[in-house]
Tab-separated table of C-alpha atoms and ligand atoms in Angstrom:
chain	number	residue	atom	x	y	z
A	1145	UNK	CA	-1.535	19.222	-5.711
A	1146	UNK	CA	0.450	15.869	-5.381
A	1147	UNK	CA	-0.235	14.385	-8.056
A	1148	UNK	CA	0.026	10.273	-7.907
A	1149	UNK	CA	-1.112	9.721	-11.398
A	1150	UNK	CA	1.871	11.090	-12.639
A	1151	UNK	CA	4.794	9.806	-10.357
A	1152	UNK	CA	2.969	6.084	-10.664
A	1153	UNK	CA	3.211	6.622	-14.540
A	1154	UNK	CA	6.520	7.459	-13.850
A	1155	UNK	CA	7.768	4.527	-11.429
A	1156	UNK	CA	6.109	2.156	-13.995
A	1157	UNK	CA	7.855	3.365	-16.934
A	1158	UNK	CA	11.286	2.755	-15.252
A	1159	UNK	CA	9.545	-0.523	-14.452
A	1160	UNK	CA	8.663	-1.406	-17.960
A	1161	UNK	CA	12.192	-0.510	-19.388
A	1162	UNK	CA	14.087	-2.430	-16.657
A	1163	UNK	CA	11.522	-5.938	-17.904
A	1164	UNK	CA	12.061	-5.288	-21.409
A	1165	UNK	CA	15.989	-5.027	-20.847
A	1166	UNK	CA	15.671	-8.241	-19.222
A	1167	UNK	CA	13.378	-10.509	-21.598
A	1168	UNK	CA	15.832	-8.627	-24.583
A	1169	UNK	CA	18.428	-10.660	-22.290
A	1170	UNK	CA	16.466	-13.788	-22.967
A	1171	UNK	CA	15.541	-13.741	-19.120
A	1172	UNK	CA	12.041	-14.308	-17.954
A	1173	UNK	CA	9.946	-12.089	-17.407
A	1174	UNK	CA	9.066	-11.378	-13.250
A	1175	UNK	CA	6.055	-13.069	-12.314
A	1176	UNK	CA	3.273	-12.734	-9.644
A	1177	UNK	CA	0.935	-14.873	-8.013
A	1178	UNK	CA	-2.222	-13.590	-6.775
A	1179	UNK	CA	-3.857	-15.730	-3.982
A	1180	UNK	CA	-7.761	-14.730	-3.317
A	1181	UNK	CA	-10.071	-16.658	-1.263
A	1182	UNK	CA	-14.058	-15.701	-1.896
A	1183	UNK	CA	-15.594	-12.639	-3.268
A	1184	UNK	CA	-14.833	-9.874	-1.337
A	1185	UNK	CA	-15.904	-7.071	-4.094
A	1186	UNK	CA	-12.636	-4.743	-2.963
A	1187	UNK	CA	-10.573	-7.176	-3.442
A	1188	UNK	CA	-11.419	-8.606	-6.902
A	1189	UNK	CA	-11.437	-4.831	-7.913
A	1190	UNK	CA	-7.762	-4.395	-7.031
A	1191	UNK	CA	-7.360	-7.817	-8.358
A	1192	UNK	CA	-8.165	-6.876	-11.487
A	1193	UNK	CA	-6.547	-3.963	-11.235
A	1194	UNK	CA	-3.041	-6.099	-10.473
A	1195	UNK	CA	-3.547	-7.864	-13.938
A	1196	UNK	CA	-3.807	-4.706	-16.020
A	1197	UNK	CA	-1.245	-2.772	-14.484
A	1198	UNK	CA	1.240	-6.321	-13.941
A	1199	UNK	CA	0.558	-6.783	-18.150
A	1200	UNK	CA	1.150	-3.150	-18.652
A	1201	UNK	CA	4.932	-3.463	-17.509
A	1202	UNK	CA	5.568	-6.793	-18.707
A	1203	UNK	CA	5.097	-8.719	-15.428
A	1204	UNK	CA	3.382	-11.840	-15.773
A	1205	UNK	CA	0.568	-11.933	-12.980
A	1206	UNK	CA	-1.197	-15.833	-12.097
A	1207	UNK	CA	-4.073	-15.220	-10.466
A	1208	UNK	CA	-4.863	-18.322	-7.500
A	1209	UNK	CA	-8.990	-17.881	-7.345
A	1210	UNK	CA	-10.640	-20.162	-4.739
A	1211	UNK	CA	-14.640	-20.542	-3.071
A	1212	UNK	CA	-15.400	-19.426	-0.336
A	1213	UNK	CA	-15.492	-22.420	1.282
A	1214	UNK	CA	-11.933	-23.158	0.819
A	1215	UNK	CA	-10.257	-25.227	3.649
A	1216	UNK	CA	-7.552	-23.690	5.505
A	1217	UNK	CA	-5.219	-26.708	4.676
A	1218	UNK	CA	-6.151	-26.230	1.098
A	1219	UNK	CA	-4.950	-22.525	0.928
A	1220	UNK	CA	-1.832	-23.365	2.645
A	1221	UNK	CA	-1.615	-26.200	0.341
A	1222	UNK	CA	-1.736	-23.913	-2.511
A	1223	UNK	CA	0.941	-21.425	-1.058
A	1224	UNK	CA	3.048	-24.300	-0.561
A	1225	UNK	CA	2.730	-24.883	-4.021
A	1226	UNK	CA	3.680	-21.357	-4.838
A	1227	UNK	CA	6.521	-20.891	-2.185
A	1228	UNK	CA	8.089	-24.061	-3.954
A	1229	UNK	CA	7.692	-22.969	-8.043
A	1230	UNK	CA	11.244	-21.231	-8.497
A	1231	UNK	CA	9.314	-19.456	-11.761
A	1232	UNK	CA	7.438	-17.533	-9.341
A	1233	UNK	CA	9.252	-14.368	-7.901
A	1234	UNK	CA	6.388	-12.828	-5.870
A	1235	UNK	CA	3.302	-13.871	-3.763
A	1236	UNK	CA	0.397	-11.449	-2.276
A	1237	UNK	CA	-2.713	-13.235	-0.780
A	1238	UNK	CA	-5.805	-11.158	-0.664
A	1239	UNK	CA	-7.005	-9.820	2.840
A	1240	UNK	CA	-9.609	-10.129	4.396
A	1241	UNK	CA	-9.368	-13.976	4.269
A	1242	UNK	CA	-13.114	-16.031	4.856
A	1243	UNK	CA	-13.713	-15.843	8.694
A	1244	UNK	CA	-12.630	-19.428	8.702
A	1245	UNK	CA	-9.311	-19.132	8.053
A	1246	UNK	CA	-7.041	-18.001	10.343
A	1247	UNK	CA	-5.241	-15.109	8.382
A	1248	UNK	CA	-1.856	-15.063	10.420
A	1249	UNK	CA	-1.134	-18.895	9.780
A	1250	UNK	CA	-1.652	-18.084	6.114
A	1251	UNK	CA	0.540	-15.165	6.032
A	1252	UNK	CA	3.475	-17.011	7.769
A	1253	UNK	CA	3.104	-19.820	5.581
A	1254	UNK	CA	3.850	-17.585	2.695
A	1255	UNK	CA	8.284	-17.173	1.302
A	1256	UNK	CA	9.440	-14.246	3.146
A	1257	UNK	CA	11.712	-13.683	0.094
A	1258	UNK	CA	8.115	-13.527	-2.407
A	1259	UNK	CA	5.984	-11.605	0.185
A	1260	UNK	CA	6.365	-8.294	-1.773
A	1261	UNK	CA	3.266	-7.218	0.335
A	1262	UNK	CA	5.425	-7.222	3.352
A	1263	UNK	CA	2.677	-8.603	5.594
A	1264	UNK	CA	5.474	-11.918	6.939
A	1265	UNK	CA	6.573	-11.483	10.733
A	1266	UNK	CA	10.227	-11.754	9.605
A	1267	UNK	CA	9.458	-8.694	7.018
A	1268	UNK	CA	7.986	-6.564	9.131
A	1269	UNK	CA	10.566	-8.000	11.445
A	1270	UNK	CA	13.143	-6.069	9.202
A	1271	UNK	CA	11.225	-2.976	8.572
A	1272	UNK	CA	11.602	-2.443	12.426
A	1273	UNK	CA	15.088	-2.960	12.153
A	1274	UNK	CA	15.826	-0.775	8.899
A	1275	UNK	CA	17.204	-3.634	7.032
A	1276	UNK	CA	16.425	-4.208	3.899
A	1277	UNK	CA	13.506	-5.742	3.437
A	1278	UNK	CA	10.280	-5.041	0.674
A	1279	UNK	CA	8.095	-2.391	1.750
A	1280	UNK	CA	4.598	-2.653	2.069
A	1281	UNK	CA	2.767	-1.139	-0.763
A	1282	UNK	CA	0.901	2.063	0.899
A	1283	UNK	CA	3.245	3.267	3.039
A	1284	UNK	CA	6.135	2.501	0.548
A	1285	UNK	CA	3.895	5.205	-1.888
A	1286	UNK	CA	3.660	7.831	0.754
A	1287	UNK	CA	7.379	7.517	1.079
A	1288	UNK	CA	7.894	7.837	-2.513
A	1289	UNK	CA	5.733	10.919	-3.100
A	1290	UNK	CA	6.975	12.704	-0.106
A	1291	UNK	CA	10.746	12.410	-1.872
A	1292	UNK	CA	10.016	13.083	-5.251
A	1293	UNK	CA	7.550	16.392	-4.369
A	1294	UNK	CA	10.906	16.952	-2.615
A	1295	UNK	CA	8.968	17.979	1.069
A	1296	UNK	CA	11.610	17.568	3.679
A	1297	UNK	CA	10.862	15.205	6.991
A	1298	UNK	CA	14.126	15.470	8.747
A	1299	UNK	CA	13.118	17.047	12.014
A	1300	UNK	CA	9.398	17.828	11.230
A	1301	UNK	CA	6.569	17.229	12.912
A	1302	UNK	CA	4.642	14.328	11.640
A	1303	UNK	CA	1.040	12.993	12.558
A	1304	UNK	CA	0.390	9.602	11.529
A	1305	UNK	CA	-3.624	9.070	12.064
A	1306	UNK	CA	-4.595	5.100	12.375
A	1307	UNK	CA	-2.198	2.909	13.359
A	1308	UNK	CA	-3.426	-0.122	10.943
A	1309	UNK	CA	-0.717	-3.137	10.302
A	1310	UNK	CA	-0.733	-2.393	6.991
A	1311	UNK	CA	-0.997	1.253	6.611
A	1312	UNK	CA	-0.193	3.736	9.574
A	1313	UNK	CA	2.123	1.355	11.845
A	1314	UNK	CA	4.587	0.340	9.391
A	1315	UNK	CA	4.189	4.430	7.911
A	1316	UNK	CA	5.209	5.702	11.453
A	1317	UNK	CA	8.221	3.230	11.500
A	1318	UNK	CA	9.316	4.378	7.868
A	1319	UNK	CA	9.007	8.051	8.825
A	1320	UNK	CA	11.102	7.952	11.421
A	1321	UNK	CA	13.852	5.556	10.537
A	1322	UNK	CA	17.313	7.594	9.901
A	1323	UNK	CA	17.663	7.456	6.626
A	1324	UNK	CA	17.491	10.260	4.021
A	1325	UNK	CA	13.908	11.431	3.672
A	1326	UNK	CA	12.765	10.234	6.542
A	1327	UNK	CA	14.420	11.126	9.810
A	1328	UNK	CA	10.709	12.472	11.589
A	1329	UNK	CA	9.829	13.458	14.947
A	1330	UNK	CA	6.547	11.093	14.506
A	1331	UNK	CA	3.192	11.208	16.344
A	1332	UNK	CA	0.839	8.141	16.069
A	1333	UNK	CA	-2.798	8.535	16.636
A	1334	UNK	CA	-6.035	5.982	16.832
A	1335	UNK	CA	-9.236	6.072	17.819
A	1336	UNK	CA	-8.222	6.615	21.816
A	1337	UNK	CA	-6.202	9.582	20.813
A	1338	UNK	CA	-7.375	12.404	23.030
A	1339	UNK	CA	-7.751	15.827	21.571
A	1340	UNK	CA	-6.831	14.343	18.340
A	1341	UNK	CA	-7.537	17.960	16.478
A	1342	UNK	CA	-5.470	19.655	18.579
A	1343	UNK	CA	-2.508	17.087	17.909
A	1344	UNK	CA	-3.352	17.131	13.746
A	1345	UNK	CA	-3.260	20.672	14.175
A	1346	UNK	CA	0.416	20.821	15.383
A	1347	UNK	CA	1.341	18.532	12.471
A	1348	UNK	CA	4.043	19.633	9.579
A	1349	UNK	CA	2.913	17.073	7.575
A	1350	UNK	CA	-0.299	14.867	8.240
A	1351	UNK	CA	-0.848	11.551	6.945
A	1352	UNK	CA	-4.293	10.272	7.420
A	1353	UNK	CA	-5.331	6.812	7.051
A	1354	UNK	CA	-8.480	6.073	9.681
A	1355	UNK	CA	-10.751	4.932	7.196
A	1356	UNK	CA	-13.716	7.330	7.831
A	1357	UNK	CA	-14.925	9.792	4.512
A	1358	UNK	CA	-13.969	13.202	4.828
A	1359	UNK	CA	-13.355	12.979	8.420
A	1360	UNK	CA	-10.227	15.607	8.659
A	1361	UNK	CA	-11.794	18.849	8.418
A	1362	UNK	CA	-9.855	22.294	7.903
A	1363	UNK	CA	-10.128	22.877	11.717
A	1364	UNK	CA	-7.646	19.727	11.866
A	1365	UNK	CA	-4.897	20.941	10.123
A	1366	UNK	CA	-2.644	23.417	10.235
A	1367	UNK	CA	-1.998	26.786	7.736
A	1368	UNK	CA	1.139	25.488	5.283
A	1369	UNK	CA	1.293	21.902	6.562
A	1370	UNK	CA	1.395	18.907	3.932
A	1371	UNK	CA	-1.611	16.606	3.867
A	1372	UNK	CA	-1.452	13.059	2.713
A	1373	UNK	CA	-4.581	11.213	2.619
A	1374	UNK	CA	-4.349	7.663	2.357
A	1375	UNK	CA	-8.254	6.781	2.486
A	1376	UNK	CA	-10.316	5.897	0.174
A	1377	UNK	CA	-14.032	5.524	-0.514
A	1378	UNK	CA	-16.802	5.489	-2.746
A	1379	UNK	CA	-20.100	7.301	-1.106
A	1380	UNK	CA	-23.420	7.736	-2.642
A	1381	UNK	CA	-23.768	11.295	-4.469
A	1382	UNK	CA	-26.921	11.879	-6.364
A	1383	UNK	CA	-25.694	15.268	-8.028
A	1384	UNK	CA	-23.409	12.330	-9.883
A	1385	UNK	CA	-24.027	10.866	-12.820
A	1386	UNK	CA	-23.080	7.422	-11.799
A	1387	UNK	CA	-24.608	8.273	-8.042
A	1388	UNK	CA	-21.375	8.025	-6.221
A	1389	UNK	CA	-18.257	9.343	-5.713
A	1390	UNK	CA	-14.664	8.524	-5.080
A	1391	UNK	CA	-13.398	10.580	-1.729
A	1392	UNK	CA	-10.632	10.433	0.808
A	1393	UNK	CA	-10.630	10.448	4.637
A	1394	UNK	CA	-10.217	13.931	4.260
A	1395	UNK	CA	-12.348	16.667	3.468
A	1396	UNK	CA	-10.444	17.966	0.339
A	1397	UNK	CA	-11.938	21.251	-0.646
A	1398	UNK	CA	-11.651	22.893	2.771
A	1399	UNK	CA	-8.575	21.489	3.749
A	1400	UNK	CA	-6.390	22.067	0.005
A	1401	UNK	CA	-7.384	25.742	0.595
A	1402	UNK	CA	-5.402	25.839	4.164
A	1403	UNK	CA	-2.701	23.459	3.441
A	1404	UNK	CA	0.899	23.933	1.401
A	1405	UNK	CA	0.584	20.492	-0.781
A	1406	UNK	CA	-2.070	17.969	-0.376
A	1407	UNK	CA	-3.016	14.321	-2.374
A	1408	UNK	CA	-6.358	13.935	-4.027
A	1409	UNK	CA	-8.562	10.643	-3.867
A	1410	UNK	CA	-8.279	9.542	-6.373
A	1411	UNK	CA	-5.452	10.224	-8.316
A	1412	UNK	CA	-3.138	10.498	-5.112
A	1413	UNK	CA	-1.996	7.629	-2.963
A	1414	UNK	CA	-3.731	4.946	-4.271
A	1415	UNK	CA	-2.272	5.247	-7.828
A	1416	UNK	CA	1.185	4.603	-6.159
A	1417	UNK	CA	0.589	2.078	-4.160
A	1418	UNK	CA	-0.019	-0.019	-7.158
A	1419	UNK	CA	3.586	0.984	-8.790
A	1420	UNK	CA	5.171	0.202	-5.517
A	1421	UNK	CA	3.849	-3.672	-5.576
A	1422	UNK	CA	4.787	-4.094	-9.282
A	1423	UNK	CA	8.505	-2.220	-8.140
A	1424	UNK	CA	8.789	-5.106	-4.911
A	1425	UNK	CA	7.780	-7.596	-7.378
A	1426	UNK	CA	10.809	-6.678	-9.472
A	1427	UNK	CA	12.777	-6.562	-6.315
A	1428	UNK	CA	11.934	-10.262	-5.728
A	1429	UNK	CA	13.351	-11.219	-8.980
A	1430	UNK	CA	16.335	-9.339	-8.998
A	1431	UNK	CA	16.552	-11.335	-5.756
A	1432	UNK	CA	15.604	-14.598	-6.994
A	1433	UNK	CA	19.058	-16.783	-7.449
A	1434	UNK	CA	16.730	-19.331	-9.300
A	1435	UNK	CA	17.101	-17.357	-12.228
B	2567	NDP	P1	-8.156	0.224	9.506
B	2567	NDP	O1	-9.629	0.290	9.679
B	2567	NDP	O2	-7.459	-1.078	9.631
B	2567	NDP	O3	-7.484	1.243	10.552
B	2567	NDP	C1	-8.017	2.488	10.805
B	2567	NDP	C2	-7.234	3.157	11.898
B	2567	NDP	O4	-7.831	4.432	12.153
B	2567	NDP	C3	-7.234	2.380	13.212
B	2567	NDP	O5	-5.957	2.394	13.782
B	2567	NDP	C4	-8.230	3.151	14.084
B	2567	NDP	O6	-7.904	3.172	15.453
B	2567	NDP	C5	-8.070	4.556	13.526
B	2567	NDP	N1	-9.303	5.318	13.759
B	2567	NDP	C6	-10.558	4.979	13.452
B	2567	NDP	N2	-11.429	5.931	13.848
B	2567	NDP	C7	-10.683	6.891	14.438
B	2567	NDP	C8	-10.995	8.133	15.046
B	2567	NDP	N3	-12.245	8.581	15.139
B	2567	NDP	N4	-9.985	8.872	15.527
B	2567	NDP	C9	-8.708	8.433	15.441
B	2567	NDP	N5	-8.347	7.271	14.862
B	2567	NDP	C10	-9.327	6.503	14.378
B	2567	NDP	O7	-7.870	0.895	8.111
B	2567	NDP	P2	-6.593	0.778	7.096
B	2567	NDP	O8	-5.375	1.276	7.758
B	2567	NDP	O9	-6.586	-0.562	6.465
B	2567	NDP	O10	-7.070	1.807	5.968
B	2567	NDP	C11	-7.271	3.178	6.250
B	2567	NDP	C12	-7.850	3.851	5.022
B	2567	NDP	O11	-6.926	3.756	3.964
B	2567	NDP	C13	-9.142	3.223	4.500
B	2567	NDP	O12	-9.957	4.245	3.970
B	2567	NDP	C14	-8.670	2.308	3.374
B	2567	NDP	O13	-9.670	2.113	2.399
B	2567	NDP	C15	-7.519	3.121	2.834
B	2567	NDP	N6	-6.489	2.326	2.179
B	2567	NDP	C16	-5.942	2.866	1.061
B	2567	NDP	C17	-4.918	2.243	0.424
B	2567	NDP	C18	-4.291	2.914	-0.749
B	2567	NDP	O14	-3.485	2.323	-1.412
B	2567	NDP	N7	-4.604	4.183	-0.995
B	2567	NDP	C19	-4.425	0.920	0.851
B	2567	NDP	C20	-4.986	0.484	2.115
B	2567	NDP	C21	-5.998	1.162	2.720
B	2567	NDP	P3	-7.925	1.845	16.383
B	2567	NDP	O15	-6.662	1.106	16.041
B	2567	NDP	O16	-7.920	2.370	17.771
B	2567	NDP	O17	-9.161	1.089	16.024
């Protein structure tokens, strides 16, 4: 079992020490602006879950909550406004925007140096390139917990399933950069992918992240390979207490008898990827010459 819990506790510590060093310094603390347009329910939820674990390390979090009905000018006004506050080291903007707003105009409006979500042409310009650049959060936390569980890449065979902006593209392009712990023969599959079992099933390692519940059965994976399930989803269980449960896009009971190492939902992935935006938020500070 991969456990995510534990490495995220981990990354965070060495995050907390590093902010405590710094305000001990009389420095400022990091700080992160949270831009969220409406009431998308998954979005307030992570949201919420950016203050705790932002106060948790010492990172100051300013939350930017607008209606609905917000103009587009308005939100670009307001990123504007962040872009130009030098006491503000990082900016993320809640996705999906209202339908009215057209999402890329607000992305490239934000500072590439304070998009620590990575979502800014010029970013993901970089990640292309293998220059240094801030990762984006999910497939930063894949990254991390294939190099700490130590499971070598160089050479193997790696199946990348959905090939998302923000998840499986800019995984594929990590994977296979050549760099230490990467350095994969990758595969990228989507929802035109023919035979798509038979290509999970010649995977090494397979990193799912199509956005359907339990979809990856046993038959789609090979004996000994690595499994790294990036979905995540609550569906209604009656057997539960609360009437739901929390599951992955794969089918974990099956599929962590056949496989060598696999990452629960929850607990896996997801835990991570929250570490990883507080880590690109310190990045942007250390980066910020306003300081
Ligand atoms: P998207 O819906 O944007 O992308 C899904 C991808 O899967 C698409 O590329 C799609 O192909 C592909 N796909 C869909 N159906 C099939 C199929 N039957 N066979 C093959 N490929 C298919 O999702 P995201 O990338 O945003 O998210 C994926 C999952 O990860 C979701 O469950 C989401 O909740 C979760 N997630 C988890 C995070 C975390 O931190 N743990 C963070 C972000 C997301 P096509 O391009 O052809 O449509």
């Amino acid at each position: 079992m991969i456990d995510g819990k534990l490495l995220a506790q981990e990354i965070k510590t060495e995050i907390a020490k590093t902010v405590a060093s710094l305000i001990d310094n009389g420095k400022n603390a990091p700080h992160l602006a949270v831009v969220i347009a409406g009431e998308d329910g998954a979005s307030l939820t992570y949201v919420e879950s950016i203050k705790r674990n932002t106060k948790e390390v010492g990172i100051l979090c300013s939350e930017y909550q607008f209606p609905a009905s917000i103009s587009e000018k308005e939100l670009l006004e307001a990123i504007d406004f962040i872009n130009n506050d030098d006491e503000i080291d990082g900016c993320i903007v809640q996705l999906p925007l209202p339908k009215h707003i057209d999402t890329q105009k607000v992305v490239r409006k934000i500072n590439p140096k304070k998009d620590v979500d990575c979502f800014h042409p010029e970013n993901m310009g970089k990640l292309v390139l293998g220059e240094d650049t801030f990762l984006p959060a999910t497939p930063h936390a894949v990254m991390e917990l294939l190099k700490r569980y130590e499971i070598e890449t160089a050479g193997r065979n790696c199946v990348v399933v959905g090939r998302s902006n923000i998840v499986g593209k800019p995984l594929a392009l990590l994977l296979v950069q050549n760099t230490p712990h990467a350095d994969a023969t990758v595969t990228i599959c989507h929802s035109k992918t023919q035979n798509l079992q038979k290509v999970c099933a010649q995977a090494d390692i397979l990193l799912v992240a199509i956005g359907k519940p339990e979809f990856i059965t046993a038959e789609y994976v090979k004996e000994g390979a690595v499994v790294i399930d990036v979905g995540i989803h609550r569906i209604e269980d009656k057997t539960t207490e609360k009437g739901y449960r929390i599951c992955g896009d794969v089918k974990f009971n099956e599929v962590s008898k056949k496989c060598k190492a696999i990452t629960p939902v929850p607990g896996g992935v997801g835990s991570v990827t929250m570490a990883c935006l507080l880590k690109n938020t310190l990045k942007a500070y250390q980066q910020n010459i306003d300081h």
